[in-house]
mmCIF file of C-alpha atoms and ligand atoms in Angstrom:
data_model
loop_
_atom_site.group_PDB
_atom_site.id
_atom_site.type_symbol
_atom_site.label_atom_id
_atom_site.label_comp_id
_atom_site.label_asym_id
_atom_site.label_seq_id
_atom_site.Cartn_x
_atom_site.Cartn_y
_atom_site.Cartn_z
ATOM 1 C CA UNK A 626 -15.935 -316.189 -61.307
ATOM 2 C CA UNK A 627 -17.695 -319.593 -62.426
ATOM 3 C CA UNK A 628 -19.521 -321.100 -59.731
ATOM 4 C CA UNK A 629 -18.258 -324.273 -58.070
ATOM 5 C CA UNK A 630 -20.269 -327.507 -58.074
ATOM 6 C CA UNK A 631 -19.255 -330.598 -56.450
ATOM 7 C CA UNK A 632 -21.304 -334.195 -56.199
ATOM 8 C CA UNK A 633 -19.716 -337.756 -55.454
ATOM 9 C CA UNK A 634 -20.390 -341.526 -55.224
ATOM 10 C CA UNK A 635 -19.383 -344.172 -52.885
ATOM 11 C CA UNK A 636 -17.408 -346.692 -54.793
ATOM 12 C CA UNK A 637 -18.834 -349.891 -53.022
ATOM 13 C CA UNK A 638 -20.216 -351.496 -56.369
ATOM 14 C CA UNK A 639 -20.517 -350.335 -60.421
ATOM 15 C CA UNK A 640 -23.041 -348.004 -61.131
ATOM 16 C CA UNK A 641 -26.216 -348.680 -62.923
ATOM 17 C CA UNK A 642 -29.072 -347.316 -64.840
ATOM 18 C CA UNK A 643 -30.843 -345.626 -61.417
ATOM 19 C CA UNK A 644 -27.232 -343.423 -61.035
ATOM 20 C CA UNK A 645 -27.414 -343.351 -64.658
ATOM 21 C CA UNK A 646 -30.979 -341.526 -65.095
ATOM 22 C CA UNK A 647 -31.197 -340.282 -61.486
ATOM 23 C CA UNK A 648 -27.494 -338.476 -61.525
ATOM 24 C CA UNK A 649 -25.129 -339.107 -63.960
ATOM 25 C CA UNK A 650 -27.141 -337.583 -66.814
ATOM 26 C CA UNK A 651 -28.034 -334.709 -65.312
ATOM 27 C CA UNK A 652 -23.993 -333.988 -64.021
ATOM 28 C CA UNK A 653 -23.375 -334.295 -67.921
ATOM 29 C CA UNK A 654 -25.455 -331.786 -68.841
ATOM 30 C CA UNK A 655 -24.423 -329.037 -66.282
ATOM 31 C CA UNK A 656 -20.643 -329.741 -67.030
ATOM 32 C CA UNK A 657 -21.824 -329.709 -70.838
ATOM 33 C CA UNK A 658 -23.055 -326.299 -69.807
ATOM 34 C CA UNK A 659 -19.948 -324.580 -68.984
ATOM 35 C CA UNK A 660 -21.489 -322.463 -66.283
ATOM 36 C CA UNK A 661 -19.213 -324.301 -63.295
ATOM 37 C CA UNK A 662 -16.076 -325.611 -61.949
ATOM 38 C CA UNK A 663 -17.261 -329.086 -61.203
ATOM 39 C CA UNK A 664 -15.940 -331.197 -59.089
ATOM 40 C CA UNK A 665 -17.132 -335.878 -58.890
ATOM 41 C CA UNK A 666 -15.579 -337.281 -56.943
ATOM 42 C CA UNK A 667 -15.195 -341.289 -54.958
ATOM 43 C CA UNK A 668 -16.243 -341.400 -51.833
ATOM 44 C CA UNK A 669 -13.740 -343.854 -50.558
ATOM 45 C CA UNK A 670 -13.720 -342.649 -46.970
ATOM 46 C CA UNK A 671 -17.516 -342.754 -46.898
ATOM 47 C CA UNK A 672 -17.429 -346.134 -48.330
ATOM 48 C CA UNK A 673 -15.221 -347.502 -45.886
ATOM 49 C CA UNK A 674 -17.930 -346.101 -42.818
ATOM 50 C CA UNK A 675 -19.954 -349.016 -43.759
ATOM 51 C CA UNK A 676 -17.554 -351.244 -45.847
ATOM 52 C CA UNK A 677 -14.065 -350.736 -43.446
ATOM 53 C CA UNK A 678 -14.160 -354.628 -42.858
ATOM 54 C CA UNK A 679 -14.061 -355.370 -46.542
ATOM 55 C CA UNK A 680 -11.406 -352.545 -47.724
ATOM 56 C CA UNK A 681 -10.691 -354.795 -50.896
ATOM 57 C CA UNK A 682 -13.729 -354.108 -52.528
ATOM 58 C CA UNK A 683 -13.809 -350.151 -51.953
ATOM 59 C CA UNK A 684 -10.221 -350.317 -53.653
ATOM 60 C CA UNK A 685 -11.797 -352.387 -56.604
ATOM 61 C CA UNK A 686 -14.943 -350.049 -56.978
ATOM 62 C CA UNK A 687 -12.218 -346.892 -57.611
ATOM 63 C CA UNK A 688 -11.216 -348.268 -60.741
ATOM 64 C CA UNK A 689 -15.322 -349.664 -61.618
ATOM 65 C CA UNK A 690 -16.681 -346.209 -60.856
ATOM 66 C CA UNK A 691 -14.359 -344.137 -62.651
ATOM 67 C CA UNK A 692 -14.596 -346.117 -65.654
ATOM 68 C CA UNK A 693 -18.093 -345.523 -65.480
ATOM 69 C CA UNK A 694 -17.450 -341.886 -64.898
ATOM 70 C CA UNK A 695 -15.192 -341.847 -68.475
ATOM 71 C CA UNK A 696 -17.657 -343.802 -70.322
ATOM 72 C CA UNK A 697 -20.746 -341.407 -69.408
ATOM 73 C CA UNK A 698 -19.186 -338.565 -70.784
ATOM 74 C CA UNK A 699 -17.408 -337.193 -67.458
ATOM 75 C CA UNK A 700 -14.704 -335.312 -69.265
ATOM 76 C CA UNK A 701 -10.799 -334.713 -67.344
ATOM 77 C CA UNK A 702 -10.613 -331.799 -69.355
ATOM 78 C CA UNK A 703 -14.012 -330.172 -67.989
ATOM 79 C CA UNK A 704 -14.148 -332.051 -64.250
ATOM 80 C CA UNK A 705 -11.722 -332.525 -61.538
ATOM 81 C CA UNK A 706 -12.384 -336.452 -61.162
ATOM 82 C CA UNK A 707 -10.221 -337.115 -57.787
ATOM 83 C CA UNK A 708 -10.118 -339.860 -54.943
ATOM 84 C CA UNK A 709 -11.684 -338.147 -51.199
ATOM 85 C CA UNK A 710 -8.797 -339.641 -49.475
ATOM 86 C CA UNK A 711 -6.292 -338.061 -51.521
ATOM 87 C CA UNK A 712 -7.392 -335.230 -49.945
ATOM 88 C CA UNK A 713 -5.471 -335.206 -46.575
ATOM 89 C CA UNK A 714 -7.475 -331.601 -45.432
ATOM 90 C CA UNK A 715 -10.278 -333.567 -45.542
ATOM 91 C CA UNK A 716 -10.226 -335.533 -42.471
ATOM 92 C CA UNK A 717 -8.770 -332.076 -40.643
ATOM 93 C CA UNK A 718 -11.565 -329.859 -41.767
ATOM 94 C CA UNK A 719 -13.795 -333.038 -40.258
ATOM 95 C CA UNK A 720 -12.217 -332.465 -36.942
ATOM 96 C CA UNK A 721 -13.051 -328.730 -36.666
ATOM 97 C CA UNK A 722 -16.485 -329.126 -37.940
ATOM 98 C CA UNK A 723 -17.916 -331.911 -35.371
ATOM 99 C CA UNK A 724 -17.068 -329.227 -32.389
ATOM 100 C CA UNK A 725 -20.008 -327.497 -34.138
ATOM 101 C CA UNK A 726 -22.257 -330.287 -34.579
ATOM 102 C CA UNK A 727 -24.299 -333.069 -31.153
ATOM 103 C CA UNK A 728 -24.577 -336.215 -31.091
ATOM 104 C CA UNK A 729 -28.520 -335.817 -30.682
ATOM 105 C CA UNK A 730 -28.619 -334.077 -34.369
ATOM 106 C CA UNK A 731 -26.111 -336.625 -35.882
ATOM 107 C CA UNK A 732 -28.627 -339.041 -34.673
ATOM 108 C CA UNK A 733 -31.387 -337.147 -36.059
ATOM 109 C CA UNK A 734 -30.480 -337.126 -39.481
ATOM 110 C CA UNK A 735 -33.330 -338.738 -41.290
ATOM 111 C CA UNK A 736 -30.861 -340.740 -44.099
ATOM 112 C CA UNK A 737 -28.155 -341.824 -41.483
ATOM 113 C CA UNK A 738 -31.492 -343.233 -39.097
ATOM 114 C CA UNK A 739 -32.706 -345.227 -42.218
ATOM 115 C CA UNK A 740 -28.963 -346.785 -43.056
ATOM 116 C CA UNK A 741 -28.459 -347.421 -39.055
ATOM 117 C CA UNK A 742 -32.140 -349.217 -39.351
ATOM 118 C CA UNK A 743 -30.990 -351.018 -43.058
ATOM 119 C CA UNK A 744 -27.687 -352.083 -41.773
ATOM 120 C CA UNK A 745 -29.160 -353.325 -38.427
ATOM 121 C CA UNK A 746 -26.276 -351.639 -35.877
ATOM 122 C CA UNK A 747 -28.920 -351.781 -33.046
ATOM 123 C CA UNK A 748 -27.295 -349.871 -30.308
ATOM 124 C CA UNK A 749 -23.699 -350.542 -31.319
ATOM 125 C CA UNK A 750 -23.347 -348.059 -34.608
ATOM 126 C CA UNK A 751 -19.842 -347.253 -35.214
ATOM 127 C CA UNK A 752 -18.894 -343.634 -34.484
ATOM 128 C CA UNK A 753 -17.263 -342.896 -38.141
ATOM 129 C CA UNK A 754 -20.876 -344.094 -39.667
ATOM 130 C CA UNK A 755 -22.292 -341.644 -37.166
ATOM 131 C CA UNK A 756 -20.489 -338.738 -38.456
ATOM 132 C CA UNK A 757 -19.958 -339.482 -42.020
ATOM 133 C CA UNK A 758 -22.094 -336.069 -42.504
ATOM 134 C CA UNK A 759 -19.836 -333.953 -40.865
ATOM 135 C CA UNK A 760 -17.465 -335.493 -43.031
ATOM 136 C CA UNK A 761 -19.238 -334.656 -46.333
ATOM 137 C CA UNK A 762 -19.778 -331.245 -44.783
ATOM 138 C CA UNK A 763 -15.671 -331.361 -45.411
ATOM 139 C CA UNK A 764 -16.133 -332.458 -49.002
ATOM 140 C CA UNK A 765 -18.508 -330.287 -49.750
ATOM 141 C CA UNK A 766 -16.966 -326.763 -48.553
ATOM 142 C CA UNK A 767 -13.036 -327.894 -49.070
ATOM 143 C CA UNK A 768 -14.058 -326.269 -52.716
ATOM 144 C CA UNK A 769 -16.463 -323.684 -51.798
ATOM 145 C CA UNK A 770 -18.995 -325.763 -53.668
ATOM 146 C CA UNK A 771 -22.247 -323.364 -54.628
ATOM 147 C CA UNK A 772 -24.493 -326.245 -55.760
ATOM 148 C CA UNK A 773 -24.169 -330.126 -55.203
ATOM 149 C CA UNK A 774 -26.350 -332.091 -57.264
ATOM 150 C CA UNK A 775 -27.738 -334.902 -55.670
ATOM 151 C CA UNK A 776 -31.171 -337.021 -55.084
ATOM 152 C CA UNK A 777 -33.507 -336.502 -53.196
ATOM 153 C CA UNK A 778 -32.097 -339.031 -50.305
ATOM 154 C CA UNK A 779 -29.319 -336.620 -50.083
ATOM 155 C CA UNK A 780 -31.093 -333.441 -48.625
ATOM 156 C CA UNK A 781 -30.475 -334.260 -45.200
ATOM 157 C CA UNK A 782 -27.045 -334.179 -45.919
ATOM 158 C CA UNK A 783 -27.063 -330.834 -47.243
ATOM 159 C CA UNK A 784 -28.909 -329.233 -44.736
ATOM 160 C CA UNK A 785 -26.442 -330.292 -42.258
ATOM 161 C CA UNK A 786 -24.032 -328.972 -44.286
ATOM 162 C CA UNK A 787 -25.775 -325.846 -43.783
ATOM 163 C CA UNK A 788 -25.950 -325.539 -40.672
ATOM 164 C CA UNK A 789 -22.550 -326.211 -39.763
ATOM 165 C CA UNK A 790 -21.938 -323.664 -42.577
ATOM 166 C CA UNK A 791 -23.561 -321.260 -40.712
ATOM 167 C CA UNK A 792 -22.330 -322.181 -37.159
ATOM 168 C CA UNK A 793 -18.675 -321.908 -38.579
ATOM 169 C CA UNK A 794 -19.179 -318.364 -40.119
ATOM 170 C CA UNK A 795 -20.812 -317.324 -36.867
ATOM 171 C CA UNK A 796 -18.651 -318.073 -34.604
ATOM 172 C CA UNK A 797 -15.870 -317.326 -36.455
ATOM 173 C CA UNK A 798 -16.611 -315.047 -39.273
ATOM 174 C CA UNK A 799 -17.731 -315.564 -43.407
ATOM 175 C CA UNK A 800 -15.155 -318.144 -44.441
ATOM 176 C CA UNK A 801 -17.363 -320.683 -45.722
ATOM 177 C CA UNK A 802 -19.680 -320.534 -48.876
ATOM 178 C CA UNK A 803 -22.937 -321.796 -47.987
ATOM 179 C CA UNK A 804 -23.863 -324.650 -50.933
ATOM 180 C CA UNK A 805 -27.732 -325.786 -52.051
ATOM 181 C CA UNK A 806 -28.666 -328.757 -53.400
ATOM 182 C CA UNK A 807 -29.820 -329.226 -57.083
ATOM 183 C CA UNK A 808 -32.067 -331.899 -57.702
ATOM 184 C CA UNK A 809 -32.833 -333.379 -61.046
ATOM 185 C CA UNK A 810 -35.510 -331.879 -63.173
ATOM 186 C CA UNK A 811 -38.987 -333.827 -62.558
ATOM 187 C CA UNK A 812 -38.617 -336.408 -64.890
ATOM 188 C CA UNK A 813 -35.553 -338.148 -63.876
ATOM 189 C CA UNK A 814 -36.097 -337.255 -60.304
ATOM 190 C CA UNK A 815 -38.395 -340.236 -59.855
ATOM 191 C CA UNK A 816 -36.710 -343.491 -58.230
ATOM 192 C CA UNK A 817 -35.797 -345.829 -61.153
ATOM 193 C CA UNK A 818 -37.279 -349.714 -60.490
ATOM 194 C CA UNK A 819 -35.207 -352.749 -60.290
ATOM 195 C CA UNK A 820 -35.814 -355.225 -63.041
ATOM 196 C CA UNK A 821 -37.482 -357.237 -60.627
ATOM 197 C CA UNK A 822 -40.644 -354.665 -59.857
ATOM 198 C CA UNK A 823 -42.322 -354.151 -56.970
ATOM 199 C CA UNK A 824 -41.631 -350.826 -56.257
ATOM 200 C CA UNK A 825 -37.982 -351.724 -55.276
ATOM 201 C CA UNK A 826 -35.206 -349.751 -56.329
ATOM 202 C CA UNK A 827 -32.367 -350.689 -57.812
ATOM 203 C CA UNK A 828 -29.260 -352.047 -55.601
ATOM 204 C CA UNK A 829 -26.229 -354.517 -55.789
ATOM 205 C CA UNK A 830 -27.661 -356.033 -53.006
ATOM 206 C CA UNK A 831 -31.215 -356.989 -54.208
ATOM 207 C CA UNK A 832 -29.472 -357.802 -57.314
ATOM 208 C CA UNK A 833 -32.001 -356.248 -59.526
ATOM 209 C CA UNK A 834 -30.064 -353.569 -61.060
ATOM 210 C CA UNK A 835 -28.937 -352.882 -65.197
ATOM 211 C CA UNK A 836 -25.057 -351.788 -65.192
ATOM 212 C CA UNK A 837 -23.770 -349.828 -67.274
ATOM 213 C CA UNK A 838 -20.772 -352.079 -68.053
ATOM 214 C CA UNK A 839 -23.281 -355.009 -68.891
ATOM 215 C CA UNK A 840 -23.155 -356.753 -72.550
ATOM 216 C CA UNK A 841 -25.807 -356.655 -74.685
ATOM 217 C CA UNK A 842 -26.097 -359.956 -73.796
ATOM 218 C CA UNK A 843 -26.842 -359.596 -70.083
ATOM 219 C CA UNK A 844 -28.729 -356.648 -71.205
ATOM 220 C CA UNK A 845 -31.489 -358.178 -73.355
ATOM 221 C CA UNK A 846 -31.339 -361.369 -70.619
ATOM 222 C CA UNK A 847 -32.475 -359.002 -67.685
ATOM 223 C CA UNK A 848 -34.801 -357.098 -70.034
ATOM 224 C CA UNK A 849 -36.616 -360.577 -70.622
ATOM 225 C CA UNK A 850 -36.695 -361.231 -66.934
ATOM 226 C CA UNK A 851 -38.621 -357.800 -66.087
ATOM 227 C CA UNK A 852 -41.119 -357.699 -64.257
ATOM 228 C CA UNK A 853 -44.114 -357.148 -66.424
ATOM 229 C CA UNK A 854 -48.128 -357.973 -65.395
ATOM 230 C CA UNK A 855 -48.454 -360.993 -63.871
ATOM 231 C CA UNK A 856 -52.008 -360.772 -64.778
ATOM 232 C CA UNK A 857 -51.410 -361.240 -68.532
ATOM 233 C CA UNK A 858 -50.839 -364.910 -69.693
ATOM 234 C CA UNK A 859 -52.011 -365.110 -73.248
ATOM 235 C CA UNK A 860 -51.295 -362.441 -75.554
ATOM 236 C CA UNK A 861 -54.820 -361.879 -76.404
ATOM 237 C CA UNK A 862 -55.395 -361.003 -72.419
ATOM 238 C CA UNK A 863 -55.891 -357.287 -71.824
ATOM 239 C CA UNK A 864 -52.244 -356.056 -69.875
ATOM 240 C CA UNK A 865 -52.037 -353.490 -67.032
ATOM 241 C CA UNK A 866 -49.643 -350.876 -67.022
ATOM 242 C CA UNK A 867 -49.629 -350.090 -63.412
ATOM 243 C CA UNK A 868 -46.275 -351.292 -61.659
ATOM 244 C CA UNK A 869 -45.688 -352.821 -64.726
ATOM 245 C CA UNK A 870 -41.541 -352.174 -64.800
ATOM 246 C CA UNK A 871 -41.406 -352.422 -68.742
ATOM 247 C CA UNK A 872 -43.306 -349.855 -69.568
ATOM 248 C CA UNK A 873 -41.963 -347.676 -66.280
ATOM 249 C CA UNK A 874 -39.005 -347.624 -68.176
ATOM 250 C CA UNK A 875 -40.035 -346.908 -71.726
ATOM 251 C CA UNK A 876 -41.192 -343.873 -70.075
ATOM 252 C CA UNK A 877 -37.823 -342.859 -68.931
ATOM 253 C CA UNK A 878 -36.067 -343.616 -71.893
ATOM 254 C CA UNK A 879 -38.043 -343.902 -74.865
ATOM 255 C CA UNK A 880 -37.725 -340.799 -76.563
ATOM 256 C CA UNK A 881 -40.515 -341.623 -79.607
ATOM 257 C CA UNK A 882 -43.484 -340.711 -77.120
ATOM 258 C CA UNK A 883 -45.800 -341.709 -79.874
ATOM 259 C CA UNK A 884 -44.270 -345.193 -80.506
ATOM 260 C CA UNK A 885 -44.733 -345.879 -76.474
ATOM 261 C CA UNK A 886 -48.363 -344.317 -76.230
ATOM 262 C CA UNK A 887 -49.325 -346.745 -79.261
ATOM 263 C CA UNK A 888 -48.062 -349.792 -77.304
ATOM 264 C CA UNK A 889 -49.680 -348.759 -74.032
ATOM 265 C CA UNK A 890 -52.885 -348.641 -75.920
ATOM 266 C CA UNK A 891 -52.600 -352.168 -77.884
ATOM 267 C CA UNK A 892 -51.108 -353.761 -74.988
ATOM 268 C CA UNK A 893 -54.438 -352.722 -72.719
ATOM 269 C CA UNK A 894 -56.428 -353.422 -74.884
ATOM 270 C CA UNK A 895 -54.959 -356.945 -75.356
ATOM 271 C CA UNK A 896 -53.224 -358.611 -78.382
ATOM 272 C CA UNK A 897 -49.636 -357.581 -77.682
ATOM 273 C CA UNK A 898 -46.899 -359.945 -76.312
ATOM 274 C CA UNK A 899 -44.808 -359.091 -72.869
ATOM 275 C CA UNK A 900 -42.054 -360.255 -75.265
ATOM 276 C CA UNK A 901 -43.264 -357.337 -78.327
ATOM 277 C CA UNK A 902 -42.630 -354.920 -75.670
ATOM 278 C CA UNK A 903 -39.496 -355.888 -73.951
ATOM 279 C CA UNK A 904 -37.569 -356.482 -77.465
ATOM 280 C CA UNK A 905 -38.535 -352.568 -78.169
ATOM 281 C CA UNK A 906 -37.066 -351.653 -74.578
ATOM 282 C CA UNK A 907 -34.084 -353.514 -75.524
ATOM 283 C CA UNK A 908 -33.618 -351.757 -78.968
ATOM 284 C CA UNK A 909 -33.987 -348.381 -76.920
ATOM 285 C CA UNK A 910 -31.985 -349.239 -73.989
ATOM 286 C CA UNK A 911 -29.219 -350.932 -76.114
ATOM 287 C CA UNK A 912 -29.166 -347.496 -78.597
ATOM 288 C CA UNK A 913 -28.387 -345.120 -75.350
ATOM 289 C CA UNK A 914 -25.775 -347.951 -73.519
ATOM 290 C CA UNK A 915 -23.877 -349.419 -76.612
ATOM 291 C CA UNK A 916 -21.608 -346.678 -77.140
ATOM 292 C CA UNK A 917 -21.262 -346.339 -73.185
ATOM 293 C CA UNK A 918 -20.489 -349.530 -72.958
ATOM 294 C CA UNK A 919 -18.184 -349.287 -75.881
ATOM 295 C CA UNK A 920 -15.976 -346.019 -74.516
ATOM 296 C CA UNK A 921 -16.383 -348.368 -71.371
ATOM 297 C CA UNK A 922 -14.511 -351.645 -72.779
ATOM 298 C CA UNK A 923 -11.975 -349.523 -74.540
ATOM 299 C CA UNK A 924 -11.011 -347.327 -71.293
ATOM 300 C CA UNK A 925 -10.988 -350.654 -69.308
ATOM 301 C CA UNK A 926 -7.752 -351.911 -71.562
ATOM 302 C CA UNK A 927 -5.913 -348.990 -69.984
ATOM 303 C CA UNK A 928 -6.405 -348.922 -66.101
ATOM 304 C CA UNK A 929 -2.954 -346.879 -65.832
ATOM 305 C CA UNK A 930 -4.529 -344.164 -67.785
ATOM 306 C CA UNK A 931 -7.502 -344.023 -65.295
ATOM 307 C CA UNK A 932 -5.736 -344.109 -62.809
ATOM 308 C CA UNK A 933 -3.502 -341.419 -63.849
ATOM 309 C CA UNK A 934 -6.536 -338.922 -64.321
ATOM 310 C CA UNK A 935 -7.546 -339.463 -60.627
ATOM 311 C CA UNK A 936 -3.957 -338.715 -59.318
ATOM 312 C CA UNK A 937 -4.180 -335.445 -61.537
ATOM 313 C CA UNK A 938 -7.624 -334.732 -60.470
ATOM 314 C CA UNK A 939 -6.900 -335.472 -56.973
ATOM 315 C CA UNK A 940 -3.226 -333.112 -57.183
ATOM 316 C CA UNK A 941 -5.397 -330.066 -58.204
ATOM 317 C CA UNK A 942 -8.350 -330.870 -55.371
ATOM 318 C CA UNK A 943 -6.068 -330.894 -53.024
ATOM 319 C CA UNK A 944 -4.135 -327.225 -54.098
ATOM 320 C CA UNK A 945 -7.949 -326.287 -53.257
ATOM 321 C CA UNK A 946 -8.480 -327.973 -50.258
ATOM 322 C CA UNK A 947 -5.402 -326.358 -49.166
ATOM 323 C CA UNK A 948 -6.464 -322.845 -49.450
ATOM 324 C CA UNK A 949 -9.240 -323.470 -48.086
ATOM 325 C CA UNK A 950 -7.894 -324.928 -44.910
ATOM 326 C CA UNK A 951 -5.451 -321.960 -44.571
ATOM 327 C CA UNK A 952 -8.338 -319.604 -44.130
ATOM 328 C CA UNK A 953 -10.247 -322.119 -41.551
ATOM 329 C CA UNK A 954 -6.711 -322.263 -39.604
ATOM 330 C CA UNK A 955 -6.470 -318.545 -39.556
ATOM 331 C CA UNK A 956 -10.520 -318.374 -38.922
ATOM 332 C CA UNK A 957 -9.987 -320.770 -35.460
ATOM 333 C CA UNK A 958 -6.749 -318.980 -34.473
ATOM 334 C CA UNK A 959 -4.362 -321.971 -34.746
ATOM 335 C CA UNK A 960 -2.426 -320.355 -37.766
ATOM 336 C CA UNK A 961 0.669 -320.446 -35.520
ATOM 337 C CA UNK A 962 3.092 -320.225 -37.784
HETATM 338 N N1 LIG B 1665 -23.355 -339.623 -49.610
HETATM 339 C C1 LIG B 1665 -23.233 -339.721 -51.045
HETATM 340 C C2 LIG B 1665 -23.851 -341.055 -51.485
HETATM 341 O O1 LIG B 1665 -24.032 -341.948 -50.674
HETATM 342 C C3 LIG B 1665 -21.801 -339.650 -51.526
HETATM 343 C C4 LIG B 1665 -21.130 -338.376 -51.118
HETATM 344 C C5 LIG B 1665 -20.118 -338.238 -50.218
HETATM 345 C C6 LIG B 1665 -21.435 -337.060 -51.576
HETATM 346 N N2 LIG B 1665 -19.746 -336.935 -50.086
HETATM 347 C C7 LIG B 1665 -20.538 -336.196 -50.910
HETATM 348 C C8 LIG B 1665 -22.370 -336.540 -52.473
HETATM 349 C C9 LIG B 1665 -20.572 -334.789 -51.107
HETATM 350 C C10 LIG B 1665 -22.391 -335.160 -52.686
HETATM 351 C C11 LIG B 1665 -21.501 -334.309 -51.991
HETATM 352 O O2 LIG B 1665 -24.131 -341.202 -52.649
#
């Protein structure tokens, strides 16, 4: 039997080049590897914990995301692409679960107490935002997922996945498969900058970020806005490299190593142009997202065929989910009939 992996995005805005090098890439490459039953899906329920005032734009992001999905390289034939509220076991495996979890560990969880602190709920945070991990404990073992690759912000989640894991088969014997994370490898692990520096990561909300569904046009306009040295004003002025977001992310996507390590050197030692540097970046950049972009245009001419995929995906999730919730119902004694 293959193992099962499972991972997912909130659809409240497109993705960009941070999903792109941080996740997306690396989810290629391990459905690319046949080894497991994978499993994206959108996190529409999730989105909705922090977006449920503004349920418009969660339904618009279903169609963004997915797109995004197709254009990557997520393939229907190789990944069940699905919708979480499809998934009607879901919300009833979320029940069950928060018997097994208190309030004062919901409340500990170090990636839910920076999003209360981001989003500024003070004392009045709404209970679903509270115990949207229990909920992903529900995504995450409706499939029996072995592995979930994620980031790094998401290992809090996982290890309360765990333990609930465990508390479930505990009290009520081995029904659940208990599922690890897998991080990226160290190179696209790191935290990709926004265009605008600083040590800032990209977000729709800082409106910093490079999506993947942006022309070449916007493309080689936000490459020429990077943020570069601030120290170097004439070309002849030796440039820093440090924080300097250009060459941040030739690293990351260059792949002539050579070609970058030349420019670091000139471009310290003075004598190359900010400009030089960013038209190379935009050469690489626009190599890897053209035919993205491309597959991205042509799949967005056909939203009922998108849409179609997710219904399929989200039919054969949810003959999963269903097994799976037979055994929990049988495992907690409420399998009346
Ligand atoms: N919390 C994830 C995010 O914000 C999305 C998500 C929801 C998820 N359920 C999941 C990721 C289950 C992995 C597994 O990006």
């Amino acid at each position: 039997m293959r193992k099962v992996l499972l991972t997912g995005d909130r659809p409240s805005g497109q993705l960009h080049l941070g999903h792109y090098v941080g996740s997306l890439k690396n989810r290629l490459a391990l459905q690319e590897s046949g080894e497991y039953d994978c499993f994206v899906f959108l996190a529409d329920v999730q989105a909705l914990t922090d977006n449920f005032a503004t349920p418009q734009k969660v339904r618009d992001n279903i169609l963004e995301v997915a797109l995004d999905y197709l254009a990557v390289g997520l393939d229907p034939q190789k990944t069940t692409l699905f919708i979480q509220s499809l998934i009607r076991a879901l919300p009833e495996l979320t029940v069950y679960y928060l018997n097994l979890v208190t309030l004062a560990r919901l409340e500990r969880n170090p990636t839910v107490k920076t999003e209360i602190a981001q989003k500024g709920f003070g004392a009045s945070i709404p209970a679903g935002f509270l115990c949207y991990p229990v909920s992903q404990a529900a995504d995450i073992t409706f499939c029996q997922a072995d592995v979930v690759p994620v980031g790094v912000d998401q290992l809090p989640m996982i290890e309360q996945t765990r333990e609930i894991v465990r508390s479930f088969n505990q009290i009520y014997g081995e029904v659940l498969k208990l599922p690890e994370a897998l991080l990226p490898s160290e190179g696209l692990a790191q935290r990709l900058p926004g265009i605008t520096g600083n040590d800032t990561k990209m977000s729709k909300s800082l409106d910093n970020g490079i999506y993947l569904a942006d022309d070449e046009k916007t493309l080689r306009a936000k490459i020429r806005q990077m943020y570069t040295d601030p120290l170097h004003l004439r070309v002849e002025d030796p440039g820093h490299l440090e924080g300097n977001t250009v060459f941040t992310y030739l690293d990351v996507f260059a792949s002539d190593k050579a070609e970058v390590a030349r420019l670091k050197e000139h471009y310290q030692r003075g004598g190359l142009g900010d400009v030089k540097v960013k038209d190379y970046l935009f050469e690489v950049l626009n190599a890897e997202l053209k035919p993205i972009r491309e597959r991205r245009t042509e799949l967005a001419k056909d939203p009922g065929y998108v849409m179609q995929v997710l219904k399929e995906g989200s039919a054969r999730a949810n003959e999963v989910a269903e097994e799976t919730l037979a055994q929990v119902r049988r495992a907690i004694c409420i399998d009346y009939f």
